[in-house]
Short mmCIF file of C-alpha atoms and ligand atoms in Angstrom, two decimals:
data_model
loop_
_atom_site.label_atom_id
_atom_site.label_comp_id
_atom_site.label_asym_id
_atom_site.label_seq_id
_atom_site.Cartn_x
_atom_site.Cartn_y
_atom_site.Cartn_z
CA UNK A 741 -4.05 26.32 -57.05
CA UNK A 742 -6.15 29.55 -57.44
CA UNK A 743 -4.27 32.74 -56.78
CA UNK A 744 -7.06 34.65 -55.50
CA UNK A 745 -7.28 31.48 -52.96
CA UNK A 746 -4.03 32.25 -51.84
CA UNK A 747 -3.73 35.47 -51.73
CA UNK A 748 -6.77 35.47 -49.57
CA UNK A 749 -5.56 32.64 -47.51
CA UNK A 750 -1.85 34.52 -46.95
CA UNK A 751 -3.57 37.30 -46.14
CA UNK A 752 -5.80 35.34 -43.44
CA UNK A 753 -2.66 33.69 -41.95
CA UNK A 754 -1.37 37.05 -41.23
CA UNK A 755 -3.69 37.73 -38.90
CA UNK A 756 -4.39 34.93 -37.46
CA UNK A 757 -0.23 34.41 -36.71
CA UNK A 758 -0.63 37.22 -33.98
CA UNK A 759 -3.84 35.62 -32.57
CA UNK A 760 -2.74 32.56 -31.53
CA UNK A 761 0.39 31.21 -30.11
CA UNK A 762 3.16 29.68 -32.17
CA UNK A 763 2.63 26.40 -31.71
CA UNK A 764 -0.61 26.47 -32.15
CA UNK A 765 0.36 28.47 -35.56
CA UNK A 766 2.70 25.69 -36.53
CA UNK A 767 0.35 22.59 -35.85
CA UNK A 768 -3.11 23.66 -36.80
CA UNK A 769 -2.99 26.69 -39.59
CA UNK A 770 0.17 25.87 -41.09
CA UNK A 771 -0.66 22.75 -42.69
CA UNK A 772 -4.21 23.87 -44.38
CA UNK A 773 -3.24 24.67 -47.73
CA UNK A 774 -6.13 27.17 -49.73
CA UNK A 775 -7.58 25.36 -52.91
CA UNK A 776 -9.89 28.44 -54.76
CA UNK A 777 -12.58 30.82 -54.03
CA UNK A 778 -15.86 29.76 -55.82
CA UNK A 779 -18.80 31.90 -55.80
CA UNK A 780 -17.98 33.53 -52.16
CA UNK A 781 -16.25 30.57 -50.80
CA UNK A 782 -12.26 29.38 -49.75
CA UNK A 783 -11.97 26.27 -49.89
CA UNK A 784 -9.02 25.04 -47.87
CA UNK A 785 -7.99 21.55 -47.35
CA UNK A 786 -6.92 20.05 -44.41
CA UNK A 787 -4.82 16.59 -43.93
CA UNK A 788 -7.79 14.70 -41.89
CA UNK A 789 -10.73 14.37 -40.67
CA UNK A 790 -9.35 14.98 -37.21
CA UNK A 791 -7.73 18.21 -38.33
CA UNK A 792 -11.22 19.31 -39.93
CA UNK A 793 -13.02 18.43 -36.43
CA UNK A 794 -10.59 20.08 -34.52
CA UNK A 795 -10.55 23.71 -36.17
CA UNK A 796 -13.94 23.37 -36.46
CA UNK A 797 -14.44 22.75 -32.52
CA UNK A 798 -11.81 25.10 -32.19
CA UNK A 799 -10.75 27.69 -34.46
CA UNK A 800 -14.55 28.32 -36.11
CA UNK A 801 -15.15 31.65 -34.45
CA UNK A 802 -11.89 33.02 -34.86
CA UNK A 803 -11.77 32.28 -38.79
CA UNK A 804 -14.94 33.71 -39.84
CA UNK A 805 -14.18 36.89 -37.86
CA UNK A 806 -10.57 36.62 -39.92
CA UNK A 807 -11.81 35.94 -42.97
CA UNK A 808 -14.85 38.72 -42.50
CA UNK A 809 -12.15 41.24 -41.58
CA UNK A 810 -9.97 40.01 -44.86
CA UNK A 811 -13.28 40.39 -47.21
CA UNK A 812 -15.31 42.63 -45.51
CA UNK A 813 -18.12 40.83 -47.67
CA UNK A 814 -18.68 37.64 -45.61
CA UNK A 815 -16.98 35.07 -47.55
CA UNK A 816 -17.69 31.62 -46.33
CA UNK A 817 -15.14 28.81 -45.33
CA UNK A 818 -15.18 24.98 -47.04
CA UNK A 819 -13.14 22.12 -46.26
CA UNK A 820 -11.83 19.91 -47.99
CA UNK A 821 -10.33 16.66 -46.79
CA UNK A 822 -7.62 14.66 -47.95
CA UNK A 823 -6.89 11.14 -46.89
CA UNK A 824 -3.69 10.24 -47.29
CA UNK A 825 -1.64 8.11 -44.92
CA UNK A 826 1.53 10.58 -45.01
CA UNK A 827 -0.30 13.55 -44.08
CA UNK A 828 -2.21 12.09 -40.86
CA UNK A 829 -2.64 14.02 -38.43
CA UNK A 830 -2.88 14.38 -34.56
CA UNK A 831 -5.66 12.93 -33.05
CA UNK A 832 -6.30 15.80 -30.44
CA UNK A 833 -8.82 15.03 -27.71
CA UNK A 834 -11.65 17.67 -28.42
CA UNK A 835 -11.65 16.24 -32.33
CA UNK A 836 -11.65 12.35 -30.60
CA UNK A 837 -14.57 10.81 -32.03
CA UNK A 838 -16.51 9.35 -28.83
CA UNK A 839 -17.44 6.41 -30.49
CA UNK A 840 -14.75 3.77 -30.80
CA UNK A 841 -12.33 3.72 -33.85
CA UNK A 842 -13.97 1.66 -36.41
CA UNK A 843 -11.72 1.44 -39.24
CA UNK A 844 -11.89 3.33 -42.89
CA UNK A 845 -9.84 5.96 -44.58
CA UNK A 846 -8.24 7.24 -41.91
CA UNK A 847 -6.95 4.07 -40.31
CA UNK A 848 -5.09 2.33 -42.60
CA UNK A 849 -1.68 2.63 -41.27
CA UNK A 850 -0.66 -0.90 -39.82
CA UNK A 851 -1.07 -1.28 -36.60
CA UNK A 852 2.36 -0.90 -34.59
CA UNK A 853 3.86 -3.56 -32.48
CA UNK A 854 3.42 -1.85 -28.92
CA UNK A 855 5.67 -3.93 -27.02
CA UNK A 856 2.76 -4.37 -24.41
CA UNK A 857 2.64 -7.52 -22.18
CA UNK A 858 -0.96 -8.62 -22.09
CA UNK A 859 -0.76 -10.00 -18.56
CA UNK A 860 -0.42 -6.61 -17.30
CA UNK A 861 -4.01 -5.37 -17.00
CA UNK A 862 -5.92 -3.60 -14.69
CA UNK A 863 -8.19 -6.73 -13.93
CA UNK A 864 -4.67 -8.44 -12.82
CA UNK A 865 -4.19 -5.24 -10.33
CA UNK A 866 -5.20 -5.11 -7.22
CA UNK A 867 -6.37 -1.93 -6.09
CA UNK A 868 -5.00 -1.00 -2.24
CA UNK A 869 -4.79 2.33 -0.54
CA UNK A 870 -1.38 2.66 -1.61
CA UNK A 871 -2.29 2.22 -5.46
CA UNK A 872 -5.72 4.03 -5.05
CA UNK A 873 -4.81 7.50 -6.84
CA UNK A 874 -2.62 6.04 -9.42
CA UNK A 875 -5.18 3.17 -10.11
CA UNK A 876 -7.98 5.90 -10.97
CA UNK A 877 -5.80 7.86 -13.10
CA UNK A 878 -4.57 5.33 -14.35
CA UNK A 879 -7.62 3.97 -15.86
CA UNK A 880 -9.04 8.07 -16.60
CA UNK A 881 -6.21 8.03 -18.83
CA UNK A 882 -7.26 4.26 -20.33
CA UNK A 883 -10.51 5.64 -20.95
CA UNK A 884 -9.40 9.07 -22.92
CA UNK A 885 -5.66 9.00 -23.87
CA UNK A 886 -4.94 12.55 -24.44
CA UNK A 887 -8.73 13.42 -23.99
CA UNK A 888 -7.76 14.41 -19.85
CA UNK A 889 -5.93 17.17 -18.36
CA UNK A 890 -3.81 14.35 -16.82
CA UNK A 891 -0.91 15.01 -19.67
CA UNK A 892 1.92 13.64 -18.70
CA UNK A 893 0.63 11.12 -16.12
CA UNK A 894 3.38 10.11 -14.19
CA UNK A 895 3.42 7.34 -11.73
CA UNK A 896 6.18 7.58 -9.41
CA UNK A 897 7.87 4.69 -6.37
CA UNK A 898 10.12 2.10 -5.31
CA UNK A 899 10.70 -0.99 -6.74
CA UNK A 900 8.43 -3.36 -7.68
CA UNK A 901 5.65 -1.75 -6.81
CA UNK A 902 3.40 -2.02 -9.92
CA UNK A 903 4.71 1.06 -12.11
CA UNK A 904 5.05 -1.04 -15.38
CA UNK A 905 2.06 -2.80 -14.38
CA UNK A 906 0.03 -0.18 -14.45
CA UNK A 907 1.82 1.48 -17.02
CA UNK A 908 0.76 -1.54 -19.40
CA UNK A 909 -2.31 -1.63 -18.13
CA UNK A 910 -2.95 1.90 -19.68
CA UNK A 911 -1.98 0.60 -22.74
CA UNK A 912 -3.77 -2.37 -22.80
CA UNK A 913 -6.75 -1.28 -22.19
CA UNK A 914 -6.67 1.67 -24.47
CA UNK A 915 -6.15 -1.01 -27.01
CA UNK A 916 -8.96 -3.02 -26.60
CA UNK A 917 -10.85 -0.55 -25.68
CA UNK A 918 -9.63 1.52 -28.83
CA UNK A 919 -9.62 4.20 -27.16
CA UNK A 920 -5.73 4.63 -28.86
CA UNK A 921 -4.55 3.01 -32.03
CA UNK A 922 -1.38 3.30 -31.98
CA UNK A 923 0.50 2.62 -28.72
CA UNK A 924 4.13 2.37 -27.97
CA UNK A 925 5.57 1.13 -24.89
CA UNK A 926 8.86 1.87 -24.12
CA UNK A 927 11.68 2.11 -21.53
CA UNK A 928 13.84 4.79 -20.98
CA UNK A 929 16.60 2.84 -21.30
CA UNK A 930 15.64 1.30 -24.87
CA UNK A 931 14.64 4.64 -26.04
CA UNK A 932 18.77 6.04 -24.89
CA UNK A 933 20.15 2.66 -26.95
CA UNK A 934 17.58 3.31 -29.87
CA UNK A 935 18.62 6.69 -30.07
CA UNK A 936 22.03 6.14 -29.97
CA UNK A 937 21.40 3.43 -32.81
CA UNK A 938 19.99 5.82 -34.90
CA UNK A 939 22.45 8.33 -34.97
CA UNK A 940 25.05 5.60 -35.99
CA UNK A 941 22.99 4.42 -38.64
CA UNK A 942 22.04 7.76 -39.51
CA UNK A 943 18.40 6.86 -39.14
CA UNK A 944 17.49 9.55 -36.82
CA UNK A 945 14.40 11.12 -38.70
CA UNK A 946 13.18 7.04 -38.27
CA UNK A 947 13.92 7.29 -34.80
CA UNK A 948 11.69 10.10 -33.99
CA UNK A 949 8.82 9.23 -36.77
CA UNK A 950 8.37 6.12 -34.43
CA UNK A 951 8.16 7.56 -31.33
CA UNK A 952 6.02 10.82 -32.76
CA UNK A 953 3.69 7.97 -34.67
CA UNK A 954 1.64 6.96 -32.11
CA UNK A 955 -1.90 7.86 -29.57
CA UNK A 956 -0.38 6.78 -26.69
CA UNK A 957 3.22 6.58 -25.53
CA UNK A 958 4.50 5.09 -22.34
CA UNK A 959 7.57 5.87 -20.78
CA UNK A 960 9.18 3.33 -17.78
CA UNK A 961 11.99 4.74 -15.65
CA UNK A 962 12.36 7.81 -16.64
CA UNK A 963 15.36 7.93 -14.26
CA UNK A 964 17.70 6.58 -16.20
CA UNK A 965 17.60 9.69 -18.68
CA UNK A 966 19.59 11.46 -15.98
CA UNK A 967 22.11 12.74 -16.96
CA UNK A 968 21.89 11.74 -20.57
CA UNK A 969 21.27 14.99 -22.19
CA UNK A 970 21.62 14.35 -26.05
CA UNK A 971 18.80 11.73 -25.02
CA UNK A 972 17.05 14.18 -23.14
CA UNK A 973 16.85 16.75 -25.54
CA UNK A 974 15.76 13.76 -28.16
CA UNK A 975 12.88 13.12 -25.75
CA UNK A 976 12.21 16.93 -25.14
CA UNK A 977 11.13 17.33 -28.82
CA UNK A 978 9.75 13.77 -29.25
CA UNK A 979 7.40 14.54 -25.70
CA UNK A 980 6.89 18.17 -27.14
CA UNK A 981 5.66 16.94 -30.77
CA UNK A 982 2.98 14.25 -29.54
CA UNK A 983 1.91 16.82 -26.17
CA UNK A 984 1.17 19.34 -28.79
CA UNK A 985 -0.61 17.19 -30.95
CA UNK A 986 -2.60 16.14 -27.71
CA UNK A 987 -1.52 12.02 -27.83
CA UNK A 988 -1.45 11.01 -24.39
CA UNK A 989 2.12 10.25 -22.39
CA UNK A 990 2.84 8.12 -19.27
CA UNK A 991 5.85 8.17 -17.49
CA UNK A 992 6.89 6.40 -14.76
CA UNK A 993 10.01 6.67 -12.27
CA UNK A 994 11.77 5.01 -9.48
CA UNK A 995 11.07 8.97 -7.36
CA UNK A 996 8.78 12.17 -7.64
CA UNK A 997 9.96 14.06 -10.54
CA UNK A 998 11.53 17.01 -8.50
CA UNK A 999 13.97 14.87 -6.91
CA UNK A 1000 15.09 13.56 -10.70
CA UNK A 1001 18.77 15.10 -10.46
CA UNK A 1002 20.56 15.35 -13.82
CA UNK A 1003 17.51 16.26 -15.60
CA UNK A 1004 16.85 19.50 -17.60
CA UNK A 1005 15.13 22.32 -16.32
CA UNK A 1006 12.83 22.58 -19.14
CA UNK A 1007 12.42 18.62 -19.26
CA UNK A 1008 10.89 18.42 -15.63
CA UNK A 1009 8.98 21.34 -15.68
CA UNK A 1010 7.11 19.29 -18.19
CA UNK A 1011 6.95 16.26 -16.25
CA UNK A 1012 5.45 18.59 -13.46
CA UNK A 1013 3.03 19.89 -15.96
CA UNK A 1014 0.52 17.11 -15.66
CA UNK A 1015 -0.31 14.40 -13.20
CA UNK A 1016 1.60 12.92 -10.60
CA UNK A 1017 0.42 9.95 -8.63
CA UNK A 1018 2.27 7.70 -6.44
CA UNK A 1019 2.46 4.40 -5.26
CA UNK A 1020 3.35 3.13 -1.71
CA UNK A 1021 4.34 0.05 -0.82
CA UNK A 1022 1.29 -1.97 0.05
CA UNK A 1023 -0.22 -2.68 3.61
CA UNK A 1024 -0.86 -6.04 4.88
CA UNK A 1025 -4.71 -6.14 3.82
CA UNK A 1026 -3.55 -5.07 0.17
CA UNK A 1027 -0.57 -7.58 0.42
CA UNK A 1028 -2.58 -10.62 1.47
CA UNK A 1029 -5.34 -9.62 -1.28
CA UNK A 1030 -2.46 -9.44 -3.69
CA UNK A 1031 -1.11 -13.18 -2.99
CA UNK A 1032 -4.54 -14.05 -2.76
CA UNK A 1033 -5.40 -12.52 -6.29
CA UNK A 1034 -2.12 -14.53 -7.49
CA UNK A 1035 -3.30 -17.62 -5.73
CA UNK A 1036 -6.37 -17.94 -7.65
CA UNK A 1037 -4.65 -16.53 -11.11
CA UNK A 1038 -2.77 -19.69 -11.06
CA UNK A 1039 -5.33 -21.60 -10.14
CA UNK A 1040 -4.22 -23.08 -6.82
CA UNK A 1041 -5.56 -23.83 -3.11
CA UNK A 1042 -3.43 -22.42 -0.90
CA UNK A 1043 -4.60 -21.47 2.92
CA UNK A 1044 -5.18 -17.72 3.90
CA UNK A 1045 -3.17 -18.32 7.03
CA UNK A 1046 0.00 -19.29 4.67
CA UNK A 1047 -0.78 -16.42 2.61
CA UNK A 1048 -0.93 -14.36 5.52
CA UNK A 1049 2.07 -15.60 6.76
CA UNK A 1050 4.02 -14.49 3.61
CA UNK A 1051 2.66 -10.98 3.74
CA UNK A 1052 3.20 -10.22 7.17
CA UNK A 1053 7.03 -11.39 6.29
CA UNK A 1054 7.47 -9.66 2.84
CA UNK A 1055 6.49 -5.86 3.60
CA UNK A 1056 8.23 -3.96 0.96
CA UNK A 1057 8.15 -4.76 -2.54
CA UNK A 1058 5.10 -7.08 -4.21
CA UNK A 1059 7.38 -8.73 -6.88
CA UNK A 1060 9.14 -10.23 -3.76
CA UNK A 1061 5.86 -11.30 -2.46
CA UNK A 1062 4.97 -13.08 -6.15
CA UNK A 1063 8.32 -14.29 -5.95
CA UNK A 1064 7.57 -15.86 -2.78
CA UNK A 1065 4.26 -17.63 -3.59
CA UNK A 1066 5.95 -19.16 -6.80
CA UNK A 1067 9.16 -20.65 -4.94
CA UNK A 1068 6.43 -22.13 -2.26
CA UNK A 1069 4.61 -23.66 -4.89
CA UNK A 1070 8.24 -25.39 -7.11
CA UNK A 1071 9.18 -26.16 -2.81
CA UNK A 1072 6.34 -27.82 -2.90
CA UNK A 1073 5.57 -29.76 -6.02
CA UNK A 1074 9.26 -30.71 -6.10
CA UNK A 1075 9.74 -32.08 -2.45
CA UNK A 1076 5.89 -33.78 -3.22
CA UNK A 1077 4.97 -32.01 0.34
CA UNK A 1078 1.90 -29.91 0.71
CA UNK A 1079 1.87 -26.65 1.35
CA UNK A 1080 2.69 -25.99 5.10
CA UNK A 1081 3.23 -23.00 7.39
CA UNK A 1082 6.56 -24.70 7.70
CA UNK A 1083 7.11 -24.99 3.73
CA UNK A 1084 6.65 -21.08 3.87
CA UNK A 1085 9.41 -20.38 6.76
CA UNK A 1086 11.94 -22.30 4.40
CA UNK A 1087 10.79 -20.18 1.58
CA UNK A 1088 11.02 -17.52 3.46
CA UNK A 1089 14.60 -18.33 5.33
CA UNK A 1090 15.60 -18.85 1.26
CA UNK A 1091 14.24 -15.65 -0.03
CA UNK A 1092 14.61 -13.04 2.63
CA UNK A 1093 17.73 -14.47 5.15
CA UNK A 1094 14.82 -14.38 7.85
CA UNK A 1095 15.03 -17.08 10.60
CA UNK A 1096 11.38 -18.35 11.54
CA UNK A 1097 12.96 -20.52 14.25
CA UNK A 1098 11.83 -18.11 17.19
CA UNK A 1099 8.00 -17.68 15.74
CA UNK A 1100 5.89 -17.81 17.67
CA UNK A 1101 2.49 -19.86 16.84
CA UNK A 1102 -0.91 -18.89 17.38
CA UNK A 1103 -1.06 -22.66 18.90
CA UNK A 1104 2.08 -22.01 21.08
CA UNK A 1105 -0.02 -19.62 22.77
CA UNK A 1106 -3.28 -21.00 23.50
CA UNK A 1107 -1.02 -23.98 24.77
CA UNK A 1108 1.01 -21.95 27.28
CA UNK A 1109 -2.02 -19.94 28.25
CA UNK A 1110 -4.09 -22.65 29.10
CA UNK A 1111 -0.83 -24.68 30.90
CA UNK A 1112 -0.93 -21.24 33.16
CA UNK A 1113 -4.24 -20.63 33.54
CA UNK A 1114 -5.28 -24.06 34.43
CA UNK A 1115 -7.48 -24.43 31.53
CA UNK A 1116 -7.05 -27.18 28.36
CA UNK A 1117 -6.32 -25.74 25.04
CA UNK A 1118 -9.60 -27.38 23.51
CA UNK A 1119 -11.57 -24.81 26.21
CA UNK A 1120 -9.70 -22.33 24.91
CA UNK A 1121 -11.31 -22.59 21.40
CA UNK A 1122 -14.36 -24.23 22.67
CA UNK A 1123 -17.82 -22.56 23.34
CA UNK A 1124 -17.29 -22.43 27.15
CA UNK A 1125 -18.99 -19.65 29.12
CA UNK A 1126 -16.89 -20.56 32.60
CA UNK A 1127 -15.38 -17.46 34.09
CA UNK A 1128 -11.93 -18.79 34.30
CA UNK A 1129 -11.97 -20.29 30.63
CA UNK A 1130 -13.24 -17.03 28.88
CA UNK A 1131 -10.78 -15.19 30.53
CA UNK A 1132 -7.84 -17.44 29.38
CA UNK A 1133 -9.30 -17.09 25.86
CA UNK A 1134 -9.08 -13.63 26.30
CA UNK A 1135 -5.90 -13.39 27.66
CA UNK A 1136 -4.53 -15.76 24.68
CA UNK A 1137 -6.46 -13.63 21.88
CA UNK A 1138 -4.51 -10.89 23.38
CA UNK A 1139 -0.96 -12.43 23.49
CA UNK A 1140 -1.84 -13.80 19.68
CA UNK A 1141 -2.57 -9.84 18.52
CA UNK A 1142 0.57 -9.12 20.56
CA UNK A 1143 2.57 -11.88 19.81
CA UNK A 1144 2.12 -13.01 15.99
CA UNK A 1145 1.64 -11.25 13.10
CA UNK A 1146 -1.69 -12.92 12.36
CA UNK A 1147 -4.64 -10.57 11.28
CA UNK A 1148 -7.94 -10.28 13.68
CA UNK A 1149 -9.67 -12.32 11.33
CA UNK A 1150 -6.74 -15.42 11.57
CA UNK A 1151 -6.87 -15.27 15.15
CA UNK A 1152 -10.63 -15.20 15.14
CA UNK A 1153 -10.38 -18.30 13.14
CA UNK A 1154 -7.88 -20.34 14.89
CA UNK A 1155 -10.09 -19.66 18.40
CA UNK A 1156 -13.23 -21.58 17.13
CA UNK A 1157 -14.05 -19.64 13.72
CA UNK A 1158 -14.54 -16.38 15.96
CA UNK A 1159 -15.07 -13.25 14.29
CA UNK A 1160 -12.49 -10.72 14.43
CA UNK A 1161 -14.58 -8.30 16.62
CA UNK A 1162 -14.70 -10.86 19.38
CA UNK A 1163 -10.65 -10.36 19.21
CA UNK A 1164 -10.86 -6.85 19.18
CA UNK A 1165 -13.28 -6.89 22.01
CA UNK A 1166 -11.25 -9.26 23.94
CA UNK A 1167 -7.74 -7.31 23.50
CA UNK A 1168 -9.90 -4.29 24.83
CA UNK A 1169 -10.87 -6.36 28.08
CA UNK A 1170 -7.50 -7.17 28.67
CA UNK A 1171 -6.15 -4.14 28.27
CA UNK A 1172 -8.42 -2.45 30.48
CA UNK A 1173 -8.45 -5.16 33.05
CA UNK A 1174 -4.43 -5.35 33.36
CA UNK A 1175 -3.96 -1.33 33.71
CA UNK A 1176 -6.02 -1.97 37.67
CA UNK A 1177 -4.94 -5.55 38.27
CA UNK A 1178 -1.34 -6.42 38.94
CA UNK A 1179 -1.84 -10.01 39.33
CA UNK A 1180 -3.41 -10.34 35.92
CA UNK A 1181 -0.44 -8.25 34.59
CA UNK A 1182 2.04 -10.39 36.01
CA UNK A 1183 0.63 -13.64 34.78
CA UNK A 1184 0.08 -12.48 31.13
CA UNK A 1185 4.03 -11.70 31.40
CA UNK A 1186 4.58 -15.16 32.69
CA UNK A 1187 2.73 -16.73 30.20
CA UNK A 1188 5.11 -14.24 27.81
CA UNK A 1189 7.93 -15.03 28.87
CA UNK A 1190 7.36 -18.97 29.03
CA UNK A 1191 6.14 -18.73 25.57
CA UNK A 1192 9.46 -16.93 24.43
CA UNK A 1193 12.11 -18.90 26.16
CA UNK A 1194 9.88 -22.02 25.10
CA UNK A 1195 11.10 -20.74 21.23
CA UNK A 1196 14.99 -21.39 21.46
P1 ADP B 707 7.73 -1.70 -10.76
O1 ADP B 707 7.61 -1.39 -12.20
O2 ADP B 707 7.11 -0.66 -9.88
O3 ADP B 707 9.11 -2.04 -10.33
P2 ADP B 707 6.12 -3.96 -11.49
O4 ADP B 707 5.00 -3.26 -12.16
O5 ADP B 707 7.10 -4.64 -12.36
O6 ADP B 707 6.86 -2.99 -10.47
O7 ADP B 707 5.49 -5.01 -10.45
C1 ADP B 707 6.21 -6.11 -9.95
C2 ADP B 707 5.32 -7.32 -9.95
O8 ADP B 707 4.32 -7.15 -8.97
C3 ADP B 707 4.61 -7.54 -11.26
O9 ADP B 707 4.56 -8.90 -11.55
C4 ADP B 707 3.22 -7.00 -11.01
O10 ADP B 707 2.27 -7.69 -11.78
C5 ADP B 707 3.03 -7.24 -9.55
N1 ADP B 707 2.18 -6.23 -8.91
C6 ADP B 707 2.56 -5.03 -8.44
N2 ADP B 707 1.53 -4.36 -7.90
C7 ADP B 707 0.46 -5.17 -8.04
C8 ADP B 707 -0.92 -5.05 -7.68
N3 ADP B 707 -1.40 -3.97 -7.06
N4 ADP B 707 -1.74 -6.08 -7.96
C9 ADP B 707 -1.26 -7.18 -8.58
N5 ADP B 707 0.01 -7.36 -8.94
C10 ADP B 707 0.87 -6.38 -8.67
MG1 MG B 708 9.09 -1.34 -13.65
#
């Protein structure tokens, strides 16, 4: 090493120390070691391509005016880089190359086992207004790990909602996207027993070189760091080292960050430092499309009403909802039955304790309707103009949308294949017709109340 180098370089460091913030200190000038000065130029080197790319994209301006004010005279800067697999570096997002990683000197670490499942993509996902937000960031973050301002991203709700699902997703896609090379899934929970393995085994520096090794790192259920605070701090520095270095983190937990209890100050002002999104438990629309997504996954023919059936019944939580599908379909294959409204109840009885005794049928009602209004069922779903039968249709559209949990569109279907906004249009008849007429009001509860006690 050339003396004038460092000298020159010492002298530069100096300066620049009060310039820029510690850590930014520690992570990007630290590590460039001066080589000589040849003929009005320092050469430094610098541990990677990435590391050149970044000071260059971010650090130019402020070293020539260092290094002007060091030599008065102008000197110039030159890089040199080393490749060597100890010494790589960060992959911050400005120094990202936009094209994909392709390979060569500065990928020749092995790839790491990520601990991904690869069913958990965001083609397998179905996007609802409860998932929306979380979906988009989701994939922003697939797209650039790191390269967003959405650092941490955490994705926050109940159970079963699709946290690790999308969670994975992230990962998987950055993978074969290569957007990230290295990816680690995790959960907070293997992380607390990993750590507490290391420290037995005295392996701790291998315990955090993992974790610190990689583009991408996903968290699940953060929760269950509360009140764990050796693990805590463990994860402070480990979430500290790769933020810094500008590797992307996910998170996920079971509520919003400021209602983690148990947590350290410090620790959840940094979960609060990025993104937080959300998810809600799905609506019926996103439930049905869900099932329906699930249905056709596994290949099988299963009727929307059944499907329908199943979501209307199963509101909070869409592993209960899978869960559902699958017993239907063993129910089925097993007892050598098809699959039935019926079928489902029994499921559903199983499953959720719920007793589909007392349900009342879209059929029930056009029966009973047409019993009281003096019309036959088959009018009922037929074509029929006749006063008297398109107001019985009417009225049993409206007890169906009152009555059932069936969608518009089912009912539409089960009255002839009628579109949904000849149900909505008929509900709004009815309603408007039985706020004036009393005698249409009191059959419609007849025809209610017939229908119920008919049920037991
Ligand atoms: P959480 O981690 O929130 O408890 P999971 O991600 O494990 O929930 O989701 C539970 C199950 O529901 C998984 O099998 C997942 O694939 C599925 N799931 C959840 N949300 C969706 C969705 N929007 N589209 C498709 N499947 C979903
Ligand atoms: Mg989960």
């Amino acid at each position: 090493m050339d003396q004038s180098a460092t000298k020159l370089w010492g002298e530069c460091l100096d300066i620049i120390k009060n310039r820029v913030p510690d850590q930014t200190y520690e992570t990007w000038f630290k590590p460039i070691k001066p080589v000589h000065v040849v003929e009005e130029k320092l050469t430094v080197e610098v541990p990677s391509q990435f590391f050149y790319e970044w000071i260059e994209n971010h650090y130019k301006e402020l070293l020539g005016s260092v290094l002007k004010q060091v030599t008065s005279n102008g000197m110039k800067l030159a890089y040199s880089v080393v490749f060597s697999e100890e010494s790589e570096t960060p992959v911050p997002p400005a120094a990202r190359p936009k094209q994909p990683y392709s390979g060569g000197a500065t990928n020749r670490r092995q790839q790491v086992d990520s601990y991904l499942n690869e069913r958990y993509t965001f083609e397998n996902f179905v996007q609802g207004d409860n998932n929306e937000f979380a979906r988009a960031a989701a994939l922003a973050i697939a797209e650039a790990p790191g390269g967003t301002s959405f650092n941490p991203l955490v994705i926050y709700g109940g159970v079963g909602l699709g946290k690790t699902h999308l969670a994975q997703a992230i990962g998987n896609k950055s993978l074969a996207d290569r957007t990230a090379r290295r990816v680690l899934y995790t959960s907070s929970e293997k992380f607390t027993l990993e750590f507490i393995n290391s420290i037995k085994n005295n392996k701790t520096t291998e315990f955090s070189e993992q974790y610190r090794n990689v583009d991408l790192l996903l968290v699940d259920d953060v929760q269950f760091f509360q009140k764990k605070e050796s693990t805590q701090e463990q994860f402070f520095h480990t979430f500290n080292a790769l933020y810094q270095s500008g590797k992307q983190i996910v998170l996920t937990s079971d509520r919003a960050p400021k209602e983690l209890s148990g947590m350290e100050e410090r620790l959840l002002s940094r979960f609060q430092a990025g993104l937080i999104a959300d998810i809600q438990p799905p609506d019926l629309e996103t439930r049905i499309a869900i099932l329906q997504h699930k249905a056709q996954e596994d290949g099988i023919e299963i009727g929307y009403d059944i499907l329908e059936f199943l979501a209307a019944n199963i509101t909070s939580n869409v592993r209960e909802l899978e869960g559902s599908l699958i017993r239907l379909l063993a129910l089925s294959s097993l007892s050598n039955t098809d699959i039935t409204i019926d079928l489902a109840k029994k499921v559903l009885r199983e499953t959720i304790g719920k007793s589909f005794s007392n349900t009342v049928s879209i059929d029930d009602i056009q029966n009973t309707t047409g019993e009281v209004m003096g019309v036959t069922e088959s009018e009922i779903i037929g074509k029929g103009r006749k006063m008297e039968v398109a107001l019985a249709r009417q009225v049993a559209m409206y007890l169906c949308r009152d009555m059932t949990s069936s969608s518009l569109k089912t009912i539409g279907l089960h009255f002839g294949g009628r579109d949904h906004s000849t149900v909505v249009h008929a509900c709004k008849v009815i309603d408007e017709k039985m706020a004036e007429d009393s005698a249409l009001r009191n059959q419609i509860k007849s025809i209610k109340h017939k229908i119920e006690i008919s049920q037991f």
